[in-house]
XYZ file of C-alpha atoms in Angstrom:
780
model
C 132.367 42.255 54.864
C 133.532 38.598 54.798
C 137.082 38.248 53.973
C 136.891 34.434 53.578
C 133.114 34.393 51.355
C 133.488 38.127 49.513
C 137.402 38.403 49.479
C 139.450 35.893 49.846
C 138.064 34.136 46.395
C 138.898 37.600 44.319
C 142.484 37.536 45.129
C 142.900 33.637 44.730
C 141.215 34.004 41.210
C 142.980 37.527 39.718
C 146.114 37.314 42.112
C 147.718 34.235 43.087
C 149.084 33.515 40.019
C 151.819 36.119 39.975
C 151.692 36.876 43.567
C 150.496 33.966 45.593
C 152.730 31.183 47.763
C 154.537 29.890 44.763
C 155.615 33.091 43.105
C 156.085 36.725 44.474
C 156.390 39.466 41.568
C 158.169 42.603 42.867
C 157.831 41.043 46.571
C 154.601 40.935 46.555
C 152.377 37.886 47.850
C 148.667 37.721 49.088
C 149.202 34.332 50.487
C 148.958 35.426 53.959
C 148.292 38.795 55.820
C 151.941 39.615 56.732
C 153.013 39.685 52.925
C 149.874 41.634 51.576
C 150.537 44.324 54.122
C 154.132 44.221 53.414
C 156.256 46.735 51.480
C 156.927 45.922 48.115
C 159.781 46.743 45.555
C 158.481 50.102 44.742
C 158.125 51.107 48.362
C 154.387 51.509 48.052
C 151.988 49.232 49.684
C 149.258 47.146 47.735
C 146.950 47.300 50.732
C 147.023 49.908 53.514
C 144.695 49.055 55.571
C 141.497 51.986 56.054
C 142.874 53.693 53.248
C 141.686 53.473 50.070
C 143.866 56.030 47.792
C 147.369 54.973 49.448
C 146.327 51.017 48.296
C 148.402 50.605 45.119
C 146.315 47.201 44.468
C 142.857 49.455 44.004
C 144.596 52.025 41.846
C 146.303 49.242 39.550
C 142.747 47.797 39.064
C 141.528 50.529 37.833
C 143.713 52.163 35.793
C 143.401 52.165 31.919
C 147.193 51.960 30.800
C 147.222 48.468 30.168
C 150.659 48.008 31.400
C 149.886 49.361 34.327
C 146.510 47.503 34.796
C 146.367 44.264 37.014
C 146.019 41.421 36.413
C 148.194 41.994 33.577
C 146.489 39.240 31.537
C 143.109 37.666 31.008
C 139.610 39.400 32.061
C 139.897 42.717 34.369
C 138.294 42.372 37.480
C 135.070 43.588 37.499
C 133.751 46.876 39.124
C 131.474 44.585 41.362
C 134.794 43.131 42.892
C 136.664 46.115 42.708
C 134.131 47.738 44.741
C 134.021 45.363 47.402
C 137.736 45.330 47.732
C 137.602 49.186 48.594
C 134.939 48.156 51.135
C 137.041 45.725 52.711
C 140.058 47.922 53.082
C 137.688 50.956 54.437
C 137.048 48.615 57.291
C 140.507 47.819 58.182
C 141.238 45.198 55.770
C 140.408 42.396 58.297
C 142.008 39.378 57.435
C 141.069 35.729 58.697
C 142.435 32.209 57.991
C 140.584 30.497 55.416
C 137.380 28.950 56.916
C 138.069 25.536 56.310
C 141.616 25.375 57.752
C 139.730 26.841 61.155
C 139.017 24.090 63.650
C 134.850 23.152 64.216
C 133.097 24.966 66.293
C 129.648 23.880 67.700
C 127.675 26.615 66.694
C 124.299 27.688 68.674
C 120.825 26.992 66.497
C 119.429 30.378 65.880
C 115.948 31.393 67.116
C 113.641 31.668 64.412
C 110.212 34.016 64.438
C 108.476 31.129 63.104
C 107.854 28.359 65.737
C 107.627 25.794 62.586
C 110.724 26.103 61.756
C 112.272 25.839 64.765
C 111.899 21.988 65.262
C 114.341 20.828 63.150
C 117.746 22.389 63.379
C 118.388 22.303 59.921
C 115.485 24.768 59.490
C 116.224 27.128 61.956
C 119.567 27.845 60.307
C 118.003 28.031 56.533
C 115.023 30.080 57.893
C 117.412 32.559 59.291
C 119.528 33.064 56.608
C 116.615 33.768 54.235
C 114.627 35.933 56.679
C 118.173 38.384 56.908
C 117.483 39.117 53.252
C 114.167 39.923 53.961
C 112.457 36.633 52.303
C 110.471 33.572 53.484
C 111.362 29.918 52.800
C 108.608 28.127 50.147
C 105.817 26.098 51.763
C 105.464 22.386 51.403
C 105.899 20.340 48.192
C 102.416 18.502 47.401
C 102.698 14.837 48.727
C 102.513 13.216 45.008
C 105.768 15.240 44.248
C 107.318 14.450 48.242
C 107.104 10.795 47.519
C 108.863 10.957 44.084
C 111.715 13.056 45.349
C 112.317 10.700 48.610
C 111.969 7.796 46.220
C 114.532 8.981 43.702
C 116.553 9.755 46.409
C 117.192 7.326 48.307
C 117.011 4.431 46.229
C 117.136 5.708 42.472
C 113.801 4.236 41.498
C 110.555 5.658 41.271
C 107.381 4.491 43.345
C 104.268 2.554 41.953
C 100.870 4.161 41.628
C 99.713 2.122 44.490
C 102.875 3.229 46.479
C 102.066 6.642 45.762
C 97.908 6.205 46.650
C 99.040 4.493 50.091
C 101.256 7.945 50.834
C 98.305 10.224 49.705
C 95.859 8.139 52.107
C 98.240 8.413 54.982
C 97.365 11.405 56.931
C 99.203 10.631 60.231
C 101.830 13.143 60.636
C 104.621 10.651 60.502
C 103.620 9.559 57.411
C 106.996 10.309 55.985
C 109.573 9.122 58.536
C 107.642 6.167 58.224
C 108.520 6.212 54.546
C 111.528 7.301 55.132
C 112.874 4.185 57.056
C 111.134 1.578 54.514
C 113.058 3.095 51.976
C 116.292 3.368 53.906
C 115.490 -0.294 55.145
C 115.399 -1.132 51.055
C 118.328 -3.000 49.608
C 118.061 -0.476 46.386
C 119.213 2.250 48.794
C 122.609 1.182 48.984
C 122.471 0.898 45.273
C 121.877 4.379 44.734
C 123.895 5.783 47.463
C 126.976 3.039 46.377
C 126.594 4.659 42.989
C 127.225 8.322 44.870
C 130.841 6.873 45.867
C 131.418 4.870 43.240
C 131.791 8.115 40.962
C 134.078 9.500 43.748
C 136.433 6.590 43.594
C 136.942 6.589 39.862
C 134.959 3.299 39.843
C 135.741 1.121 36.489
C 136.425 -2.740 35.639
C 139.406 -1.809 33.281
C 142.911 -0.583 32.954
C 142.659 2.041 30.128
C 144.776 2.448 27.328
C 144.507 0.853 24.261
C 144.456 -3.430 25.302
C 142.050 -1.746 28.426
C 142.514 -4.816 30.191
C 139.691 -6.021 32.933
C 140.233 -5.387 36.352
C 139.290 -8.987 37.648
C 136.880 -9.266 40.247
C 136.225 -5.374 40.178
C 132.860 -6.146 40.742
C 133.260 -7.332 44.305
C 134.573 -3.758 45.317
C 131.375 -2.366 43.904
C 129.100 -4.687 46.006
C 131.314 -4.003 49.068
C 130.264 -0.339 48.659
C 126.605 -1.261 48.599
C 126.970 -3.468 51.163
C 128.097 -1.073 52.875
C 125.722 1.387 52.767
C 123.272 -0.755 53.667
C 124.164 -1.934 56.758
C 125.170 1.499 57.732
C 128.356 0.886 58.511
C 130.020 4.126 59.983
C 131.719 6.220 57.947
C 134.561 6.284 59.880
C 134.806 2.470 59.892
C 134.532 2.972 55.539
C 137.252 5.535 55.413
C 139.876 3.047 57.288
C 138.570 -0.469 55.558
C 139.526 1.871 52.077
C 142.537 2.958 53.280
C 143.950 0.106 55.321
C 141.828 -2.648 54.900
C 145.048 -5.012 55.383
C 146.520 -3.299 58.206
C 143.329 -3.278 60.652
C 143.023 -5.164 63.854
C 140.817 -7.662 62.462
C 141.779 -8.021 58.715
C 138.985 -9.631 56.625
C 137.660 -10.484 53.148
C 135.712 -7.667 53.711
C 138.180 -5.374 54.686
C 140.256 -6.840 52.143
C 138.301 -6.507 49.439
C 138.064 -2.489 50.566
C 141.573 -2.123 49.708
C 140.017 -2.830 45.762
C 140.244 1.263 46.308
C 143.647 1.048 45.123
C 143.006 -0.596 42.357
C 140.588 1.227 40.582
C 142.479 4.007 38.569
C 144.200 3.390 35.577
C 147.103 1.306 34.540
C 149.936 1.203 31.814
C 150.812 -2.369 31.145
C 154.055 -1.034 29.021
C 154.368 2.650 30.182
C 157.802 4.487 28.357
C 159.138 5.003 31.622
C 158.602 2.573 34.967
C 159.382 4.973 37.125
C 157.349 7.681 35.665
C 154.471 5.586 35.460
C 154.867 4.577 39.410
C 154.617 8.246 40.584
C 152.324 8.867 38.033
C 150.003 6.213 39.526
C 150.999 7.625 43.144
C 149.895 10.417 42.463
C 146.192 9.684 41.024
C 145.839 7.678 45.080
C 147.003 10.994 45.972
C 144.501 12.803 44.097
C 141.388 10.432 45.294
C 142.286 10.568 48.595
C 142.952 14.077 49.263
C 139.901 15.389 47.260
C 137.221 12.252 48.311
C 138.593 12.597 51.947
C 139.912 15.867 52.605
C 138.311 18.281 50.076
C 142.062 18.970 49.486
C 143.654 19.021 45.624
C 147.101 17.729 47.172
C 148.166 16.754 43.901
C 148.890 20.539 42.965
C 151.878 19.853 45.302
C 153.788 17.540 43.042
C 156.131 19.849 41.058
C 156.194 23.075 43.372
C 154.472 24.205 46.251
C 150.539 24.767 45.999
C 150.127 28.199 44.344
C 146.786 28.878 46.488
C 146.286 26.552 49.577
C 149.096 26.053 52.028
C 150.758 22.932 50.881
C 154.146 22.744 50.039
C 155.605 20.203 47.835
C 157.325 18.399 50.949
C 153.552 17.659 52.094
C 152.857 16.191 49.272
C 155.600 14.109 49.436
C 155.375 13.518 53.194
C 151.569 12.185 52.186
C 152.958 9.976 49.651
C 155.367 8.115 51.970
C 152.482 6.887 53.381
C 151.838 5.122 50.071
C 155.364 3.577 49.387
C 154.179 -0.171 49.817
C 151.946 0.390 47.523
C 152.922 -2.062 44.162
C 151.447 -1.352 40.856
C 148.102 -3.152 39.310
C 149.706 -6.172 38.094
C 152.858 -7.190 36.051
C 152.641 -7.799 32.114
C 152.420 -11.341 31.823
C 151.072 -11.896 35.381
C 147.502 -9.516 36.138
C 147.004 -11.308 38.970
C 149.918 -11.130 41.303
C 149.859 -7.872 42.559
C 145.886 -7.501 42.818
C 144.368 -10.603 43.330
C 143.946 -11.709 47.198
C 143.011 -15.158 47.955
C 140.558 -14.584 51.038
C 139.455 -18.551 51.146
C 138.929 -20.095 54.105
C 142.367 -21.504 56.028
C 140.598 -25.095 55.856
C 140.490 -24.504 52.137
C 143.950 -23.055 51.408
C 144.970 -25.841 53.820
C 143.517 -28.341 51.512
C 145.005 -26.936 48.141
C 148.449 -26.817 50.049
C 148.680 -30.388 51.108
C 147.473 -31.255 46.865
C 150.191 -28.935 45.679
C 153.189 -30.412 48.223
C 152.034 -33.992 46.984
C 151.967 -32.598 43.005
C 154.992 -31.791 44.021
C 156.651 -34.508 45.403
C 155.035 -37.111 42.945
C 156.652 -34.491 40.338
C 160.022 -34.705 41.401
C 159.654 -38.846 41.524
C 158.607 -38.974 37.907
C 161.535 -36.617 36.725
C 164.001 -38.477 38.625
C 162.809 -41.746 36.921
C 162.593 -40.125 33.502
C 166.156 -38.987 34.331
C 167.596 -42.207 34.889
C 165.927 -43.402 31.403
C 167.487 -40.423 28.841
C 170.713 -40.822 30.304
C 170.561 -44.234 28.695
C 169.216 -42.768 25.272
C 171.376 -41.725 22.152
C 172.559 -38.010 21.994
C 169.886 -36.925 20.043
C 167.305 -38.313 22.268
C 168.865 -37.199 25.241
C 168.976 -33.175 23.134
C 165.641 -33.428 22.268
C 164.014 -33.885 25.785
C 166.016 -30.633 26.853
C 163.729 -28.441 24.248
C 160.653 -28.030 24.517
C 157.957 -29.924 26.561
C 156.587 -31.499 23.305
C 159.759 -33.261 21.750
C 160.300 -33.747 25.088
C 156.933 -36.037 25.744
C 157.850 -37.271 22.067
C 160.998 -39.129 23.107
C 159.480 -40.573 26.704
C 156.413 -42.128 24.563
C 158.663 -43.969 22.617
C 162.006 -45.201 24.177
C 161.611 -44.650 27.938
C 160.109 -47.825 28.482
C 163.215 -49.423 26.659
C 165.993 -47.608 29.351
C 164.161 -48.740 32.623
C 163.771 -51.763 34.521
C 160.452 -53.666 35.168
C 160.699 -52.453 38.935
C 161.360 -48.716 37.442
C 158.643 -48.906 34.743
C 155.907 -50.497 37.094
C 157.022 -47.394 39.981
C 156.833 -45.238 36.777
C 153.393 -46.369 36.042
C 151.945 -45.905 39.242
C 153.372 -42.447 40.394
C 151.892 -41.117 37.172
C 148.596 -43.026 38.134
C 148.723 -41.043 41.750
C 149.294 -37.727 39.667
C 146.254 -38.126 38.177
C 144.247 -39.220 40.719
C 146.278 -35.819 42.814
C 144.752 -33.587 39.785
C 140.949 -35.128 39.994
C 141.357 -34.452 43.687
C 141.986 -31.074 42.615
C 139.112 -30.277 40.613
C 136.810 -31.748 43.113
C 137.971 -29.238 45.868
C 135.689 -26.056 45.744
C 137.372 -22.935 44.261
C 139.434 -20.527 46.070
C 137.478 -17.381 46.087
C 139.647 -14.377 45.484
C 138.929 -10.296 45.499
C 140.730 -7.540 44.700
C 143.182 -5.828 46.366
C 146.620 -5.618 47.807
C 147.906 -8.721 47.808
C 151.729 -8.309 47.386
C 153.719 -5.187 48.721
C 156.715 -3.277 47.662
C 159.954 -3.196 49.892
C 160.332 0.132 51.938
C 164.295 0.148 51.672
C 165.173 3.451 51.158
C 163.595 7.146 52.077
C 161.179 8.943 50.233
C 162.481 12.070 48.255
C 160.872 15.140 47.268
C 161.028 15.098 43.399
C 162.509 18.237 41.593
C 159.706 19.953 39.926
C 158.187 16.275 40.133
C 160.700 14.570 38.146
C 161.055 10.929 39.555
C 164.701 10.742 38.022
C 165.309 13.700 40.357
C 165.213 13.243 44.051
C 166.016 16.271 45.912
C 165.407 16.034 49.812
C 164.622 13.514 52.074
C 161.009 13.519 53.731
C 159.384 10.847 56.197
C 155.391 10.234 56.523
C 153.734 13.554 57.517
C 150.389 15.369 57.752
C 149.524 18.371 55.710
C 151.421 20.921 57.730
C 148.046 23.299 57.542
C 146.232 20.784 59.800
C 149.201 21.958 62.244
C 149.509 18.327 63.324
C 151.695 16.276 65.586
C 154.744 14.154 63.607
C 152.938 10.400 63.013
C 154.155 7.803 65.240
C 154.916 4.811 63.038
C 155.021 1.371 63.427
C 158.406 -0.417 63.112
C 158.425 -2.776 60.315
C 160.524 -5.383 58.555
C 160.495 -4.389 54.390
C 158.416 -7.162 52.807
C 156.736 -8.048 50.015
C 153.968 -10.295 51.974
C 153.280 -7.467 55.021
C 152.245 -4.252 54.889
C 154.253 -1.678 56.572
C 151.654 0.132 58.830
C 151.957 3.483 57.640
C 148.668 3.128 55.746
C 146.768 2.662 58.868
C 148.082 5.813 60.706
C 147.218 7.468 57.800
C 143.509 6.182 58.051
C 143.208 6.443 61.995
C 143.839 10.139 61.204
C 142.130 10.821 58.495
C 139.153 9.558 60.437
C 139.380 11.222 63.855
C 137.332 13.006 65.355
C 139.835 15.961 65.263
C 140.003 16.110 61.844
C 138.849 19.714 60.870
C 138.162 18.521 57.633
C 136.407 14.787 57.249
C 132.942 15.179 58.449
C 132.512 18.589 56.852
C 133.641 17.006 53.406
C 130.730 13.901 54.255
C 128.001 15.660 55.460
C 128.212 18.008 52.535
C 128.102 15.198 49.878
C 125.094 14.051 51.692
C 123.648 17.115 51.550
C 124.646 17.872 48.225
C 122.807 14.594 46.913
C 119.511 15.566 49.057
C 119.358 18.990 47.142
C 121.082 19.382 44.187
C 124.446 21.011 45.051
C 126.135 21.595 48.584
C 126.513 23.909 51.360
C 130.000 24.374 49.597
C 129.628 23.839 45.734
C 133.011 22.693 44.974
C 132.559 19.500 47.358
C 135.977 17.997 46.082
C 137.452 21.187 46.743
C 137.427 23.143 50.758
C 140.530 24.969 49.661
C 140.729 28.699 48.953
C 139.753 28.472 45.606
C 136.710 26.412 46.327
C 133.395 28.187 46.910
C 133.098 29.243 50.373
C 129.690 27.870 52.336
C 126.573 29.094 51.937
C 125.667 28.705 55.699
C 128.931 27.742 57.456
C 127.223 27.408 60.668
C 124.971 24.822 59.353
C 127.527 22.491 58.189
C 129.772 22.475 61.708
C 126.202 21.915 63.279
C 126.276 19.052 60.725
C 129.468 17.518 61.005
C 129.248 17.304 64.511
C 126.392 15.737 64.912
C 127.449 13.383 62.216
C 130.196 12.464 64.432
C 128.048 12.479 67.425
C 125.895 10.041 65.977
C 128.451 7.638 65.186
C 129.078 8.840 61.546
C 126.148 7.239 60.433
C 124.788 8.273 57.065
C 121.196 7.190 57.798
C 120.834 9.172 60.394
C 122.045 12.339 58.678
C 119.231 11.212 56.097
C 116.721 11.313 58.630
C 117.605 14.201 59.749
C 117.631 16.176 56.493
C 114.652 14.459 55.347
C 112.553 15.707 58.474
C 113.132 19.266 57.794
C 111.184 21.593 56.042
C 113.566 22.961 54.084
C 114.052 19.385 52.456
C 110.152 19.149 51.946
C 109.953 22.555 50.190
C 108.295 22.777 46.834
C 110.331 24.229 43.649
C 107.760 26.706 43.055
C 109.440 30.162 41.917
C 108.842 33.411 43.934
C 109.497 36.238 41.698
C 110.971 38.284 44.752
C 112.970 35.401 46.015
C 114.214 34.535 41.950
C 115.179 38.524 42.048
C 117.217 38.272 45.637
C 118.699 35.606 45.234
C 118.648 33.908 41.578
C 121.111 30.894 42.085
C 118.962 29.831 45.296
C 121.873 29.987 47.214
C 120.260 30.290 50.467
C 118.022 27.632 49.636
C 114.377 29.479 49.677
C 113.200 26.434 47.887
C 113.861 22.872 46.598
C 115.796 22.988 43.282
C 114.187 20.863 40.914
C 116.406 17.992 38.711
C 116.691 15.804 35.738
C 117.344 12.712 36.853
C 120.607 10.553 36.618
C 121.360 8.647 33.354
C 121.183 5.114 36.131
C 117.781 6.602 37.139
C 116.393 7.125 33.507
C 117.417 3.797 32.442
C 116.248 1.944 35.905
C 112.494 4.293 35.791
C 112.129 2.878 32.107
C 112.753 -0.543 32.928
C 110.417 -0.308 36.091
C 107.753 1.578 34.143
C 107.544 -1.369 31.440
C 107.639 -4.239 34.028
C 111.034 -5.289 33.008
C 113.332 -4.659 35.997
C 115.394 -6.649 37.279
C 115.624 -5.765 40.606
C 118.176 -8.908 41.865
C 121.160 -7.250 43.801
C 124.505 -8.009 44.248
C 126.309 -9.981 41.699
C 128.912 -9.878 38.591
C 128.264 -7.090 36.194
C 126.126 -7.340 33.324
C 126.819 -6.526 29.941
C 123.844 -4.392 28.393
C 123.279 -4.935 23.962
C 125.699 -2.804 22.204
C 125.281 -2.259 18.629
C 128.151 -2.737 16.251
C 128.501 0.760 15.207
C 129.520 1.553 18.750
C 131.962 -1.795 19.488
C 133.471 -0.804 16.402
C 135.218 2.577 18.437
C 137.669 -0.037 19.652
C 140.978 -1.335 18.609
C 139.754 -4.358 18.731
C 135.488 -3.999 17.999
C 134.041 -5.521 20.872
C 136.791 -7.318 23.065
C 136.581 -7.458 26.581
C 132.587 -6.933 25.979
C 130.325 -9.995 27.568
C 127.115 -11.777 26.471
C 124.181 -11.225 28.918
C 120.737 -12.737 28.749
C 117.999 -10.567 28.550
C 117.195 -11.136 31.814
C 120.483 -10.319 33.384
C 120.545 -7.263 30.767
C 117.289 -5.686 32.309
C 119.127 -5.239 35.890
C 119.742 -2.262 37.407
C 122.233 0.130 35.885
C 124.712 -0.097 38.643
C 125.487 -3.507 37.467
C 126.637 -2.427 34.031
C 129.765 -3.133 33.198
C 132.332 0.354 33.190
C 134.735 -0.384 30.705
C 136.782 2.483 29.859
C 136.930 2.339 26.346
C 133.120 0.994 26.280
C 131.259 2.862 28.462
C 127.199 2.488 27.748
C 126.003 5.491 25.067
C 122.757 6.118 26.733
C 124.240 6.378 30.223
C 127.060 8.708 28.787
C 124.379 10.869 26.790
C 122.745 11.481 30.410
C 126.233 12.617 31.694
C 127.787 9.420 33.193
C 131.177 10.442 34.234
C 134.226 9.567 32.718
C 136.013 7.238 35.129
C 139.455 8.008 35.169
C 139.125 11.006 38.085
C 137.061 11.053 40.633
C 133.679 12.667 39.987
C 132.566 14.903 42.541
C 128.689 16.075 41.040
C 127.405 15.009 37.752
C 126.709 17.235 35.155
C 122.844 17.577 34.829
C 122.801 18.986 30.533
C 120.036 19.243 28.442
C 121.275 18.595 24.989
C 120.180 16.560 21.735
C 121.996 13.949 22.074
C 119.841 13.035 25.191
C 116.598 13.407 22.879
C 118.310 11.316 20.081
C 118.957 8.560 22.452
C 115.207 8.263 24.016
C 113.687 8.990 20.744
C 115.603 6.848 18.202
C 117.730 4.255 20.518
C 117.181 0.563 20.675
C 116.813 0.587 23.938
C 113.979 3.004 24.272
C 112.511 1.928 21.273
C 112.336 -1.954 22.476
C 111.320 -0.289 26.119
C 108.620 1.533 24.393
C 107.495 -1.492 22.916
C 107.554 -3.412 26.009
C 105.702 -0.849 27.640
C 102.669 -1.229 24.670
C 102.471 -5.149 25.103
C 102.692 -5.028 29.118
C 99.243 -2.678 29.049
C 97.914 -5.183 26.062
C 97.770 -1.839 23.674
C 96.888 -4.439 20.540
C 93.342 -4.636 22.676
C 92.707 -1.254 24.066
C 91.145 1.780 22.416
C 93.327 4.472 21.686
C 91.862 6.564 25.121
C 92.444 3.802 27.366
C 95.588 3.359 25.897
C 96.394 7.028 26.847
C 94.802 6.252 30.301
C 97.032 2.555 31.244
C 100.204 4.380 29.641
C 99.731 7.838 31.964
C 99.000 5.533 35.198
C 101.994 3.283 34.352
C 104.420 5.467 33.393
C 103.785 9.461 35.274
C 102.160 7.494 38.378
C 98.871 9.409 37.970
C 95.545 9.727 36.687
C 95.501 11.004 32.725
C 93.343 14.145 32.556
C 91.080 15.199 29.404
C 93.401 16.974 28.220
C 95.888 13.791 28.325
C 93.711 11.976 26.447
C 92.477 14.307 23.736
C 96.716 14.967 23.106
C 97.495 10.986 22.880
C 94.437 10.451 20.929
C 95.343 13.197 18.621
C 98.915 11.691 17.996
C 97.494 8.599 17.613
C 95.359 9.449 14.851
C 98.407 11.815 13.241
C 100.473 9.193 13.504
C 98.285 6.745 11.192
C 96.219 8.947 8.978
C 99.461 11.607 8.018
C 102.209 9.113 8.664
C 100.780 5.593 7.231
C 101.803 3.978 10.313
C 99.699 0.787 11.846
C 97.733 1.216 14.929
C 99.942 -1.059 16.415
C 103.137 1.278 15.838
C 101.053 4.492 16.172
C 100.385 3.285 19.832
C 104.164 2.475 20.167
C 105.033 5.375 19.390
C 102.658 7.088 22.115
C 104.008 5.111 24.605
C 107.695 6.378 23.297
C 106.651 9.688 23.522
C 105.819 9.816 26.955
C 108.807 8.103 28.226
C 110.188 11.773 26.800
C 108.113 13.641 28.743
C 109.515 16.293 31.421
C 107.490 14.892 33.815
C 109.043 11.711 33.616
C 112.469 12.607 32.896
C 112.369 15.678 35.968
C 111.847 15.548 39.918
C 110.184 18.528 40.979
């Protein structure tokens, strides 16, 4: 009996709300072995190892008395789960520490019966688990499905028909390896995998709330992420740059751009309670950092000890203490003071400083001369010069010459010319370069306190920066610092080094699980943001630890992990069903086959543009604005506010470059499950619902692209059978079958004869129909 996989989830879901770490009704808690086996207030024992009849918890789960039955609310424990608990108790109720809170091991690769499945260690682990239940894994996918799978997984784009033909013609044993290397070297690889990371760190370019103001230069963080994946930046370095890019030994414009991580969340520019808003923003950072890097729901301990995992409230505020020097995104009236970092060269900074110093000196001399004349003016004129700038200038223009000597007037005129020249010189300087990041810091002049029930106005016990106690860590060694708004505290560097350490038992596990998820559709641990006790146990724990160890041994290289995964037979399996396997493992927990998937929102839009020949493959740069209808714009408090205009060519860039405005997400992307950018998204929903069909059949974008597709193949001049052949080849990357031709011609005939459409419109609608085929929208 596997306690962690079979018993612990039942206890966590059905018992912990009343008998967990935070609350122990009747003195019963299932948070630890000692507490679970102890005598309760009634003098009985909930669990008696080896004796089901004496174990009161089973009796209380089975009773028909609604006043006695446990749990008292919600659905009762299922018969299947009760049977598992009984079997576990009969075995002596063995109790292990939660798997994710145990140090990683270096598992042995199992020996399996099939030599072909022994070549790649991933295959050995998969074959072993499948064979244990009397099954065999699927055979290989056909090469046409495989090349489409590889292209979409690595670049998010479809291959061309010539790409498919070349791959099919290459019969060498390293054909797939060569293709993998080619795509890993493509700049489009970073666009695909960078988008996964942007989901996790809740990337958006505006602040939310009613005004939903812009986050200047947020696009540079997006480009930083894309470049990092393209360059195969070691993941531990990637962590350090985002969490402490301003505190590293070598701080560069790139590492400062990485600190834009802290500026991606929502920001209220007029909070009713500023102190509450500050701690809400810090909670957002802790939530994101804990789940993204560690797979821990640290934020659950903001108001009380974590109800499920061993994370006391003091650990939450110990984590918060690392972030005490963080300033808010902005101040109302000055959106750049905290978040816009000048990363210009020192030479350019010096030029601007010299210009500023000269300007200030000239303005002082001019002001002194003006004041020497003002004191000689009439009282009404003197008072007017103390008012608005407009009134002051009016008086000076009319009267200053009269009250200055000839020499002073000449000097005044000369100074004004010098000031004008100074302003012209300023215009000639190259523009400063700014990035979104940490520009100013909060002075840490007092300790961090645990907040009673999370209330910032009710501080209680003092805490210092500390790592979560479930790691059994040593106390962090903190740098000494002087509180300053210009220099960071150094605390975040300590946290980043700890998270990025090879000794951290969660960091590598969490990341390799994400890489696996984005290849196979789900992680070895399905709950990729939650490795805690309410998360899903790993289907292949030894494989997870094997991959995590190898990830670190190979220098935290994400691309090396791609090579290992994609060279496995497990990745290259077909998606075909199997009655016996579907009966024994309907959810494919053991990975006996490769799961098909629907294309993501961005993949659909980009693939349509690629099929029509309109896709603009330019990389990096400021975000673009697709054309939105007035009805969509009307959803804002100020319709269209903050939505720019892009040329048609720019609008045809890849979807990762679309401006992410929190109050105005692109409707087509939202229809296909683009995530809410307010929270970290561990995995996209992959729904099938009516709005998607409406978007692809009736949407303006789909309609225009169908027209572009028809134009690109010269449909006007083609006979209908040739239209079908050209469209199928372009969209589906294969030759049309006789049935395709017959069905397509029949559709066009019907549209013209029964519905009164022109031949041109009938051909366009045929093009539109193919863009809606499952063969186009799904990857096998």
